[in-house]
Amino acid sequence: MTAEPTITRVTPFISYGKPTKVKLVLLGESAVGKSSLVLRFVHKQYNENRDATIGAAFLSQKCQLEDRVIKFEIWDTAGQERFHSLAPMYYRNAQSAIVVYDITQYASYERAKQWVKELLKQAADSIVIALVGNKLDLEENRQVPSEEATTYALSNQLIFHETSAKDAIHVDELFKSIGKYYSRVSPKHFILTITLGARIPLSISTAEDTFSINKPSHIDLNTPTTITSKKTKNCAC
Amino acid sequence: NNNEPPTFLQRIASADSILGVTKQRSSSNLSTTSFSIPMPTNSWGMLALTKLQDEQDGELDDIVDLLLTRDKAILLLPVSTPSHPSTIIDREFIMDHVVVYKDKQKDSNQVIALSGIRGLFQKDQFIALGIFPFEISSLMTEEPKKSMFDSFNLDPCSITPDHPKYNILASHVQLPLRNDKLITVMLIQRPLSKKEVLEWIDTKAKNVKSIESTSDACSSKADKFIKKFKKSRPKNTEAASNKLLDFLDDLRDEGVEKERLDVIETYICNQIYDELFTNPDGDEAMQDEALESRIAALNLLDLSLEHLGVLLQPDEIEKMNDIVKLAGSQLQQLNTIMGAKEKLNTLVKTHEIIVHAIEEFAKRNQTLDTDAEVVQEMKHAMSTVEEPQRTELSSVNADILLPVLIFTIVKSNPTNFLSNLRFIQRYRRSEELLSGQASYCLTNMMASVSFLETTNLVGLGLSADRVYRIVSDVVDGSYKVFDGIGKFWQRNTQELENSKTVTGLVNRVRKVSDAAQPMIKEGLSELKEMTTTSTTTKPSSIHSDSTTSSLPSFMEGRNNRTIKNKTPLMVDGPISKFLDMKSVDELTIGDVTVLLADYKRLSAIIKQAGLA
């Protein structure tokens, strides 16, 4: 695969004053709760959401992050196997991807790993990938151990969260940690961060506890520094 | 000009003289002349003819007189059937279908209907040009005045693809009208309708109106651009795209607002639509046709939502069909809308119709019986987030939207669909295409097309038995359909293998076909044989690399797009020259030998496939 120059992918969404647009693709099997996750995230402002009129297939949500406003444009994809080959048309030009599996279905995890592999191989180098194990509310039926998925995510430098769209667990954290990649950096540093640091996991949260890796050791000034829990107003995150 | 093939009317003219002989020989024997195109007794045309033949009812006598006495008057009979069985043919309908020629000289192909529809015959089509603006009752009693036609003595180049068009199936069929008197009629595919023409004029007028509102510095720049564009036409659509987008980018850089840019974009699209749209004789138009015939084949095979993974209860199927019909009517308008932005809006509207209808549908089902007789699949596919205080919030997601979109495209089979998507891709301003909901909608449509182009029948679970039967059913009736299915089968594996990005899929597809029952497999190989043996001597040529789908070109960006021109290797169908012939009169003696040889070849194929 030939990578396009990073600059063309990154430039369009750097603009001060206006929110930074981030195209985010949702991948994962049907019925793992891909779009429930997103609906949960945008839910608070769902009714005001005027520029999205086609249900959960396309949603947009602004998200205030310290000095920058990010506008996620969330593209849903059909999860059925028969539509698999169409995915590249969706993740092409995407700045981030959320790959969702169901913690109670091991097969959906296997499938998610396939997506990750494909993204690492074929998507833009700068893409930020988050692996998400959904349906944490069904802990008693868990088939995918947290440790296994965490190890996989770490070794592939993915953002990783276990969530429950139903009970709203770790959903906002998920989007916040993706948003961090697009925040608090000057354009020049920003591009560097995207190209060099995109695959460094920023945060990992599982059922047991939440922890963050704030400073990946081998990248210094380009990486967003501290992650604080400072709440900002008028924001979905 | 002398090198051009004989015009439609010239062909009629030469046929007329031969028919004159036939007429004498067979006197009023109707069966010899109305042979080739079947016209069902309940078709519009048959109903109209019966009405005209009825001597008791004096209402149409003047029109009958006109048809019997005036050489220049021709009756058009649609072979399609009305959707409602008790449809009444009224005088208005007849008036739409009686056309009068400008004069007996064959240099004109322009006609005017008694109802005032103006049009011309071109390439075996009747193209509506407009409605005659003045009182035309004089047409009934006297020869049309030459001046009536002067107002639309137009250059055929100015006919845009959006004109209402009607295919002509047979041009000089002789039928008895009254008292054994024969008249010449023309068989057309679907009824002409003044209403349709009026609606088309309205849409056009609306476009013009939105253009007129731009009279500022920009509009004069736009006019200059158009003039320049026409003077030095870009050599291909890619160059045209760059030219137009550069112009709009320059305006943007000068500080012109987004809304104004949209209006100018629409204005330019409307003004030079013909130069911007796919060349009707080019490769892309061929891809359009290939997609259309593929979709036609899918329709013949009764593709249902179930094949696309959406299961519905019997009582829901009808409701879903309504939704799909409504959404499909949007897609069918795509080809008559000329602005890139407006075309894109049509795609968004199609999405909205589907999403809203399904959401309404699901909501009602939820309230009616909470125990959810709602289809499992549907429920799975709908995302729900429960909120403690209020009711469930459910929404349509891509798992259900995409299959329904694909199904909608199949059911509506929009004209020049691919070209219209490309038009949007080429001429919509890039900043509007890079992000936002509309961009998502366009991607969905392209993904759907790519799916339709690459998916194979077995993968969809369309039964091979069904395929078998359909092929045998249609093999003698319509070669076009036969051809379409042949292409379909051939492209199955080939296409997938060509595209490196989807190699994984090939394996899966193989697995699926391997898993299929031996019976089906047998049927499959028969069909494969059928498609290969006719083209080449080596039967294994099915895997040769000869096709490309438009998927690769969609995946590439606007700037590094390359258009692949390879045409699919097809089964040699029947010789198209003969299919295009309107009657036996066009055959030469030499043709008979060719025809016989080809007949033998085709029957061998059919035999080999075990269909005979």
mmCIF file of N, CA, C and O in Angstrom, chain B residues 346-395:
data_model
loop_
_atom_site.group_PDB
_atom_site.id
_atom_site.type_symbol
_atom_site.label_atom_id
_atom_site.label_comp_id
_atom_site.label_asym_id
_atom_site.label_seq_id
_atom_site.Cartn_x
_atom_site.Cartn_y
_atom_site.Cartn_z
ATOM 1 N N THR B 346 -30.412 15.014 -3.737
ATOM 2 C CA THR B 346 -31.325 13.911 -4.032
ATOM 3 C C THR B 346 -30.883 12.638 -3.319
ATOM 4 O O THR B 346 -31.716 11.888 -2.803
ATOM 5 N N LEU B 347 -29.578 12.425 -3.287
ATOM 6 C CA LEU B 347 -29.067 11.237 -2.593
ATOM 7 C C LEU B 347 -29.366 11.323 -1.104
ATOM 8 O O LEU B 347 -29.766 10.341 -0.474
ATOM 9 N N VAL B 348 -29.172 12.504 -0.538
ATOM 10 C CA VAL B 348 -29.450 12.683 0.891
ATOM 11 C C VAL B 348 -30.934 12.444 1.156
ATOM 12 O O VAL B 348 -31.311 11.765 2.113
ATOM 13 N N LYS B 349 -31.754 12.988 0.266
ATOM 14 C CA LYS B 349 -33.199 12.824 0.443
ATOM 15 C C LYS B 349 -33.585 11.343 0.411
ATOM 16 O O LYS B 349 -34.428 10.893 1.185
ATOM 17 N N THR B 350 -32.965 10.606 -0.491
ATOM 18 C CA THR B 350 -33.224 9.164 -0.556
ATOM 19 C C THR B 350 -32.923 8.514 0.788
ATOM 20 O O THR B 350 -33.705 7.703 1.291
ATOM 21 N N HIS B 351 -31.790 8.876 1.366
ATOM 22 C CA HIS B 351 -31.428 8.349 2.690
ATOM 23 C C HIS B 351 -32.492 8.720 3.722
ATOM 24 O O HIS B 351 -32.914 7.889 4.511
ATOM 25 N N GLU B 352 -32.875 9.974 3.693
ATOM 26 C CA GLU B 352 -33.822 10.461 4.705
ATOM 27 C C GLU B 352 -35.153 9.735 4.624
ATOM 28 O O GLU B 352 -35.729 9.358 5.639
ATOM 29 N N ILE B 353 -35.619 9.542 3.398
ATOM 30 C CA ILE B 353 -36.899 8.853 3.227
ATOM 31 C C ILE B 353 -36.829 7.470 3.860
ATOM 32 O O ILE B 353 -37.709 7.077 4.633
ATOM 33 N N ILE B 354 -35.769 6.764 3.570
ATOM 34 C CA ILE B 354 -35.633 5.402 4.099
ATOM 35 C C ILE B 354 -35.546 5.423 5.618
ATOM 36 O O ILE B 354 -36.279 4.719 6.318
ATOM 37 N N VAL B 355 -34.684 6.285 6.139
ATOM 38 C CA VAL B 355 -34.473 6.318 7.587
ATOM 39 C C VAL B 355 -35.759 6.703 8.325
ATOM 40 O O VAL B 355 -36.156 6.032 9.279
ATOM 41 N N HIS B 356 -36.392 7.745 7.854
ATOM 42 C CA HIS B 356 -37.591 8.195 8.563
ATOM 43 C C HIS B 356 -38.711 7.165 8.491
ATOM 44 O O HIS B 356 -39.396 6.914 9.475
ATOM 45 N N ALA B 357 -38.874 6.582 7.316
ATOM 46 C CA ALA B 357 -39.947 5.595 7.168
ATOM 47 C C ALA B 357 -39.701 4.396 8.071
ATOM 48 O O ALA B 357 -40.614 3.911 8.740
ATOM 49 N N ILE B 358 -38.477 3.939 8.141
ATOM 50 C CA ILE B 358 -38.193 2.767 8.979
ATOM 51 C C ILE B 358 -38.349 3.131 10.452
ATOM 52 O O ILE B 358 -38.876 2.351 11.245
ATOM 53 N N GLU B 359 -37.937 4.319 10.805
ATOM 54 C CA GLU B 359 -38.072 4.724 12.209
ATOM 55 C C GLU B 359 -39.541 4.826 12.625
ATOM 56 O O GLU B 359 -39.925 4.376 13.701
ATOM 57 N N GLU B 360 -40.317 5.403 11.731
ATOM 58 C CA GLU B 360 -41.762 5.499 12.002
ATOM 59 C C GLU B 360 -42.371 4.109 12.176
ATOM 60 O O GLU B 360 -43.116 3.825 13.109
ATOM 61 N N PHE B 361 -42.004 3.298 11.257
ATOM 62 C CA PHE B 361 -42.452 1.926 11.170
ATOM 63 C C PHE B 361 -42.124 1.174 12.474
ATOM 64 O O PHE B 361 -42.971 0.525 13.092
ATOM 65 N N ALA B 362 -40.876 1.329 12.908
ATOM 66 C CA ALA B 362 -40.437 0.634 14.112
ATOM 67 C C ALA B 362 -41.148 1.183 15.344
ATOM 68 O O ALA B 362 -41.511 0.450 16.255
ATOM 69 N N LYS B 363 -41.341 2.497 15.360
ATOM 70 C CA LYS B 363 -41.999 3.139 16.490
ATOM 71 C C LYS B 363 -43.410 2.585 16.645
ATOM 72 O O LYS B 363 -43.851 2.245 17.735
ATOM 73 N N ARG B 364 -44.109 2.508 15.515
ATOM 74 C CA ARG B 364 -45.476 2.023 15.561
ATOM 75 C C ARG B 364 -45.521 0.580 16.051
ATOM 76 O O ARG B 364 -46.331 0.215 16.874
ATOM 77 N N ASN B 365 -44.611 -0.197 15.551
ATOM 78 C CA ASN B 365 -44.560 -1.587 15.981
ATOM 79 C C ASN B 365 -44.300 -1.713 17.468
ATOM 80 O O ASN B 365 -44.842 -2.581 18.132
ATOM 81 N N GLN B 366 -43.457 -0.825 17.966
ATOM 82 C CA GLN B 366 -43.130 -0.878 19.379
ATOM 83 C C GLN B 366 -44.346 -0.563 20.240
ATOM 84 O O GLN B 366 -44.582 -1.187 21.260
ATOM 85 N N THR B 367 -45.106 0.430 19.804
ATOM 86 C CA THR B 367 -46.243 0.828 20.616
ATOM 87 C C THR B 367 -47.392 -0.166 20.501
ATOM 88 O O THR B 367 -48.150 -0.361 21.425
ATOM 89 N N LEU B 368 -47.492 -0.786 19.326
ATOM 90 C CA LEU B 368 -48.604 -1.709 19.135
ATOM 91 C C LEU B 368 -48.483 -2.938 20.011
ATOM 92 O O LEU B 368 -49.373 -3.263 20.771
ATOM 93 N N ASP B 369 -47.372 -3.622 19.887
ATOM 94 C CA ASP B 369 -47.186 -4.725 20.822
ATOM 95 C C ASP B 369 -45.779 -4.680 21.387
ATOM 96 O O ASP B 369 -44.786 -4.862 20.687
ATOM 97 N N THR B 370 -45.758 -4.416 22.652
ATOM 98 C CA THR B 370 -44.476 -4.214 23.315
ATOM 99 C C THR B 370 -43.670 -5.505 23.396
ATOM 100 O O THR B 370 -42.477 -5.487 23.584
ATOM 101 N N ASP B 371 -44.362 -6.621 23.295
ATOM 102 C CA ASP B 371 -43.655 -7.885 23.369
ATOM 103 C C ASP B 371 -42.852 -8.173 22.102
ATOM 104 O O ASP B 371 -42.268 -9.237 21.948
ATOM 105 N N ALA B 372 -42.878 -7.214 21.259
ATOM 106 C CA ALA B 372 -42.018 -7.235 20.083
ATOM 107 C C ALA B 372 -42.198 -8.450 19.187
ATOM 108 O O ALA B 372 -41.459 -9.418 19.236
ATOM 109 N N GLU B 373 -43.220 -8.325 18.382
ATOM 110 C CA GLU B 373 -43.334 -9.231 17.260
ATOM 111 C C GLU B 373 -42.418 -8.687 16.159
ATOM 112 O O GLU B 373 -42.340 -9.236 15.079
ATOM 113 N N VAL B 374 -41.772 -7.596 16.524
ATOM 114 C CA VAL B 374 -40.875 -6.952 15.566
ATOM 115 C C VAL B 374 -39.810 -7.934 15.131
ATOM 116 O O VAL B 374 -39.299 -8.707 15.920
ATOM 117 N N VAL B 375 -39.527 -7.861 13.894
ATOM 118 C CA VAL B 375 -38.552 -8.775 13.320
ATOM 119 C C VAL B 375 -37.243 -8.729 14.081
ATOM 120 O O VAL B 375 -36.730 -7.668 14.407
ATOM 121 N N GLN B 376 -36.710 -9.898 14.325
ATOM 122 C CA GLN B 376 -35.456 -9.986 15.052
ATOM 123 C C GLN B 376 -34.363 -9.186 14.359
ATOM 124 O O GLN B 376 -33.722 -8.337 14.955
ATOM 125 N N GLU B 377 -34.238 -9.464 13.098
ATOM 126 C CA GLU B 377 -33.144 -8.856 12.335
ATOM 127 C C GLU B 377 -33.220 -7.346 12.416
ATOM 128 O O GLU B 377 -32.251 -6.659 12.637
ATOM 129 N N MET B 378 -34.420 -6.861 12.248
ATOM 130 C CA MET B 378 -34.655 -5.429 12.256
ATOM 131 C C MET B 378 -34.249 -4.871 13.596
ATOM 132 O O MET B 378 -33.612 -3.843 13.705
ATOM 133 N N LYS B 379 -34.611 -5.585 14.627
ATOM 134 C CA LYS B 379 -34.326 -5.106 15.969
ATOM 135 C C LYS B 379 -32.831 -5.104 16.231
ATOM 136 O O LYS B 379 -32.287 -4.182 16.824
ATOM 137 N N HIS B 380 -32.208 -6.153 15.750
ATOM 138 C CA HIS B 380 -30.758 -6.209 15.882
ATOM 139 C C HIS B 380 -30.118 -5.023 15.210
ATOM 140 O O HIS B 380 -29.195 -4.413 15.712
ATOM 141 N N ALA B 381 -30.655 -4.762 14.028
ATOM 142 C CA ALA B 381 -30.016 -3.754 13.207
ATOM 143 C C ALA B 381 -30.297 -2.340 13.692
ATOM 144 O O ALA B 381 -29.543 -1.423 13.432
ATOM 145 N N MET B 382 -31.383 -2.180 14.396
ATOM 146 C CA MET B 382 -31.682 -0.854 14.916
ATOM 147 C C MET B 382 -30.909 -0.689 16.216
ATOM 148 O O MET B 382 -30.844 -1.593 17.022
ATOM 149 N N SER B 383 -30.349 0.455 16.396
ATOM 150 C CA SER B 383 -29.623 0.663 17.639
ATOM 151 C C SER B 383 -30.550 1.315 18.628
ATOM 152 O O SER B 383 -31.285 2.221 18.294
ATOM 153 N N THR B 384 -30.498 0.825 19.804
ATOM 154 C CA THR B 384 -31.351 1.445 20.800
ATOM 155 C C THR B 384 -30.531 1.829 22.014
ATOM 156 O O THR B 384 -29.601 1.136 22.406
ATOM 157 N N VAL B 385 -30.866 2.943 22.541
ATOM 158 C CA VAL B 385 -30.279 3.356 23.805
ATOM 159 C C VAL B 385 -31.442 3.650 24.723
ATOM 160 O O VAL B 385 -32.313 4.450 24.409
ATOM 161 N N GLU B 386 -31.464 2.941 25.818
ATOM 162 C CA GLU B 386 -32.579 3.166 26.731
ATOM 163 C C GLU B 386 -32.291 4.357 27.616
ATOM 164 O O GLU B 386 -31.187 4.563 28.088
ATOM 165 N N GLU B 387 -33.309 5.106 27.805
ATOM 166 C CA GLU B 387 -33.157 6.242 28.702
ATOM 167 C C GLU B 387 -34.206 6.053 29.775
ATOM 168 O O GLU B 387 -35.361 5.809 29.469
ATOM 169 N N PRO B 388 -33.809 6.140 31.016
ATOM 170 C CA PRO B 388 -34.716 5.810 32.112
ATOM 171 C C PRO B 388 -36.062 6.543 32.038
ATOM 172 O O PRO B 388 -37.105 5.902 32.118
ATOM 173 N N GLN B 389 -36.011 7.854 31.853
ATOM 174 C CA GLN B 389 -37.259 8.602 31.931
ATOM 175 C C GLN B 389 -38.139 8.425 30.696
ATOM 176 O O GLN B 389 -39.326 8.207 30.773
ATOM 177 N N ARG B 390 -37.514 8.546 29.555
ATOM 178 C CA ARG B 390 -38.328 8.573 28.351
ATOM 179 C C ARG B 390 -38.376 7.209 27.669
ATOM 180 O O ARG B 390 -37.840 6.239 28.163
ATOM 181 N N THR B 391 -39.003 7.206 26.533
ATOM 182 C CA THR B 391 -39.102 5.944 25.798
ATOM 183 C C THR B 391 -37.777 5.619 25.122
ATOM 184 O O THR B 391 -36.874 6.444 25.083
ATOM 185 N N GLU B 392 -37.712 4.459 24.599
ATOM 186 C CA GLU B 392 -36.503 4.035 23.920
ATOM 187 C C GLU B 392 -36.207 4.938 22.741
ATOM 188 O O GLU B 392 -37.093 5.319 21.996
ATOM 189 N N LEU B 393 -34.959 5.245 22.607
ATOM 190 C CA LEU B 393 -34.560 5.999 21.443
ATOM 191 C C LEU B 393 -33.928 5.014 20.468
ATOM 192 O O LEU B 393 -32.920 4.400 20.764
ATOM 193 N N SER B 394 -34.573 4.838 19.357
ATOM 194 C CA SER B 394 -33.982 3.896 18.419
ATOM 195 C C SER B 394 -33.724 4.603 17.115
ATOM 196 O O SER B 394 -34.386 5.570 16.762
ATOM 197 N N SER B 395 -32.764 4.101 16.423
ATOM 198 C CA SER B 395 -32.383 4.806 15.221
ATOM 199 C C SER B 395 -31.846 3.832 14.193
ATOM 200 O O SER B 395 -31.302 2.797 14.542
#
